[in-house]
Amino acid sequence: MAGVLVVDDDPDVQFVVGLVLKRFGHDVVMAASGQAALEIAAREMPDAVILDWVMPGMTGPEVCRRLRAMPGGDRVAVMMLTVRVGEEDVEAAFRAGVDDYMMKPFSHEEFMARVESMLARVAQPGSGPDRRS
């Protein structure tokens, strides 16, 4: 069981994503903004973050960059879950440090397969700052 932080300003998306993650046994914490997510991560770093791109005050890539700069932030699995589908958006997200990128609407089964795969990768020995090399 992993601790997963879901960051999305849409309560319906929070509900659905949280429901799917809980069904697979994960502990879920919600945040409606990037700032709230970073405050939660500073108190207790999650194992994974599911991150929207478009939110008030701070974009998902900016949240990811700031999370990665925090102590322990390099060991968190980060997935961008967004409606942004442009190639330049995907590239920008990966440059910001995400581990995976998935578009909304999404298949619950594919979503969980990707989450479990990310969690397995970051749980491996040597999965620290150089894991994306």
Short mmCIF file of C-alpha atoms in Angstrom, two decimals:
data_model
loop_
_atom_site.label_atom_id
_atom_site.label_comp_id
_atom_site.label_asym_id
_atom_site.label_seq_id
_atom_site.Cartn_x
_atom_site.Cartn_y
_atom_site.Cartn_z
CA MET A 1 0.00 0.00 0.00
CA ALA A 2 1.35 3.39 -1.01
CA GLY A 3 0.53 6.94 -0.03
CA VAL A 4 -0.72 8.81 -3.09
CA LEU A 5 -1.33 12.55 -3.36
CA VAL A 6 -3.95 13.48 -5.97
CA VAL A 7 -3.62 17.09 -7.13
CA ASP A 8 -6.52 18.41 -9.21
CA ASP A 9 -8.79 21.42 -8.84
CA ASP A 10 -11.79 19.44 -10.17
CA PRO A 11 -13.57 17.67 -7.28
CA ASP A 12 -15.10 15.12 -9.66
CA VAL A 13 -11.66 14.08 -10.91
CA GLN A 14 -10.37 13.93 -7.33
CA PHE A 15 -13.29 11.67 -6.41
CA VAL A 16 -12.86 9.26 -9.34
CA VAL A 17 -9.07 9.03 -9.10
CA GLY A 18 -9.26 8.63 -5.32
CA LEU A 19 -11.88 5.91 -5.63
CA VAL A 20 -9.79 3.91 -8.11
CA LEU A 21 -6.64 4.23 -6.00
CA LYS A 22 -8.46 3.26 -2.78
CA ARG A 23 -9.98 0.23 -4.51
CA PHE A 24 -6.41 -0.98 -5.06
CA GLY A 25 -5.54 -0.43 -1.38
CA HIS A 26 -3.67 2.86 -1.50
CA ASP A 27 -3.92 5.68 1.03
CA VAL A 28 -5.08 8.81 -0.76
CA VAL A 29 -4.72 12.50 0.12
CA MET A 30 -6.27 15.23 -2.02
CA ALA A 31 -5.08 18.73 -2.89
CA ALA A 32 -6.92 21.26 -5.08
CA SER A 33 -3.89 23.40 -5.91
CA GLY A 34 -0.17 23.15 -6.46
CA GLN A 35 0.56 25.18 -3.37
CA ALA A 36 -1.57 22.89 -1.20
CA ALA A 37 0.18 19.86 -2.71
CA LEU A 38 3.63 21.22 -1.89
CA GLU A 39 2.55 21.98 1.68
CA ILE A 40 1.29 18.41 2.09
CA ALA A 41 4.49 16.99 0.56
CA ALA A 42 6.63 19.10 2.91
CA ARG A 43 4.86 17.54 5.91
CA GLU A 44 4.82 13.96 4.67
CA MET A 45 6.32 13.06 1.30
CA PRO A 46 3.95 10.74 -0.59
CA ASP A 47 5.06 7.68 -2.54
CA ALA A 48 3.31 8.96 -5.66
CA VAL A 49 1.67 12.12 -6.97
CA ILE A 50 -1.07 12.22 -9.59
CA LEU A 51 -0.89 15.75 -10.94
CA ASP A 52 -3.15 17.85 -13.17
CA TRP A 53 -1.56 20.43 -15.47
CA VAL A 54 -4.06 23.30 -15.29
CA MET A 55 -4.70 24.55 -11.77
CA PRO A 56 -5.04 27.96 -10.17
CA GLY A 57 -1.80 29.65 -9.17
CA MET A 58 0.72 27.08 -10.36
CA THR A 59 0.92 24.64 -13.26
CA GLY A 60 1.50 20.93 -12.84
CA PRO A 61 5.01 21.07 -14.33
CA GLU A 62 5.96 23.83 -11.88
CA VAL A 63 4.62 21.73 -8.99
CA CYS A 64 6.70 18.80 -10.23
CA ARG A 65 9.88 20.90 -10.46
CA ARG A 66 9.38 22.21 -6.93
CA LEU A 67 8.55 18.74 -5.60
CA ARG A 68 11.71 17.31 -7.17
CA ALA A 69 13.77 20.02 -5.43
CA MET A 70 12.43 19.05 -1.99
CA PRO A 71 14.34 16.56 0.21
CA GLY A 72 13.08 13.13 -0.85
CA GLY A 73 11.21 14.55 -3.84
CA ASP A 74 13.46 12.73 -6.27
CA ARG A 75 12.09 9.39 -5.00
CA VAL A 76 8.40 10.18 -5.60
CA ALA A 77 6.60 8.67 -8.58
CA VAL A 78 4.85 11.48 -10.48
CA MET A 79 2.17 11.07 -13.14
CA MET A 80 0.71 13.99 -15.06
CA LEU A 81 -3.01 13.27 -15.64
CA THR A 82 -4.37 16.01 -17.88
CA VAL A 83 -6.48 17.05 -20.85
CA ARG A 84 -3.41 18.64 -22.46
CA VAL A 85 -2.52 16.45 -25.41
CA GLY A 86 0.02 18.45 -27.41
CA GLU A 87 3.42 16.96 -28.06
CA GLU A 88 5.06 20.07 -26.62
CA ASP A 89 3.02 19.63 -23.42
CA VAL A 90 4.17 16.03 -23.01
CA GLU A 91 7.77 17.04 -23.60
CA ALA A 92 7.53 19.92 -21.12
CA ALA A 93 6.08 17.62 -18.47
CA PHE A 94 8.90 15.10 -18.85
CA ARG A 95 11.48 17.90 -18.76
CA ALA A 96 9.87 19.02 -15.48
CA GLY A 97 10.48 15.54 -14.04
CA VAL A 98 7.30 13.49 -14.40
CA ASP A 99 7.62 9.72 -14.66
CA ASP A 100 4.48 9.17 -16.72
CA TYR A 101 1.91 11.17 -18.66
CA MET A 102 -1.70 10.14 -19.17
CA MET A 103 -4.56 11.98 -20.81
CA LYS A 104 -8.10 12.47 -19.53
CA PRO A 105 -10.51 10.82 -19.93
CA PHE A 106 -8.70 7.66 -18.92
CA SER A 107 -9.17 3.93 -18.55
CA HIS A 108 -9.17 2.97 -14.87
CA GLU A 109 -7.35 -0.28 -15.66
CA GLU A 110 -4.59 1.42 -17.67
CA PHE A 111 -4.30 4.14 -15.03
CA MET A 112 -3.74 1.60 -12.25
CA ALA A 113 -1.31 -0.43 -14.35
CA ARG A 114 0.76 2.73 -14.88
CA VAL A 115 0.57 3.75 -11.22
CA GLU A 116 1.65 0.30 -10.04
CA SER A 117 4.50 0.29 -12.58
CA MET A 118 5.73 3.71 -11.39
CA LEU A 119 5.56 2.63 -7.75
CA ALA A 120 7.51 -0.55 -8.50
CA ARG A 121 10.23 1.43 -10.30
CA VAL A 122 10.75 3.96 -7.51
CA ALA A 123 10.75 1.21 -4.86
CA GLN A 124 13.76 -0.48 -6.48
CA PRO A 125 17.22 -0.02 -4.99
CA GLY A 126 19.07 2.73 -6.78
CA SER A 127 15.88 4.53 -7.72
CA GLY A 128 17.06 7.88 -6.39
CA PRO A 129 17.99 11.01 -8.29
CA ASP A 130 19.61 9.20 -11.20
CA ARG A 131 16.74 6.80 -11.85
CA ARG A 132 15.77 8.58 -15.09
CA SER A 133 19.29 8.37 -16.55
#
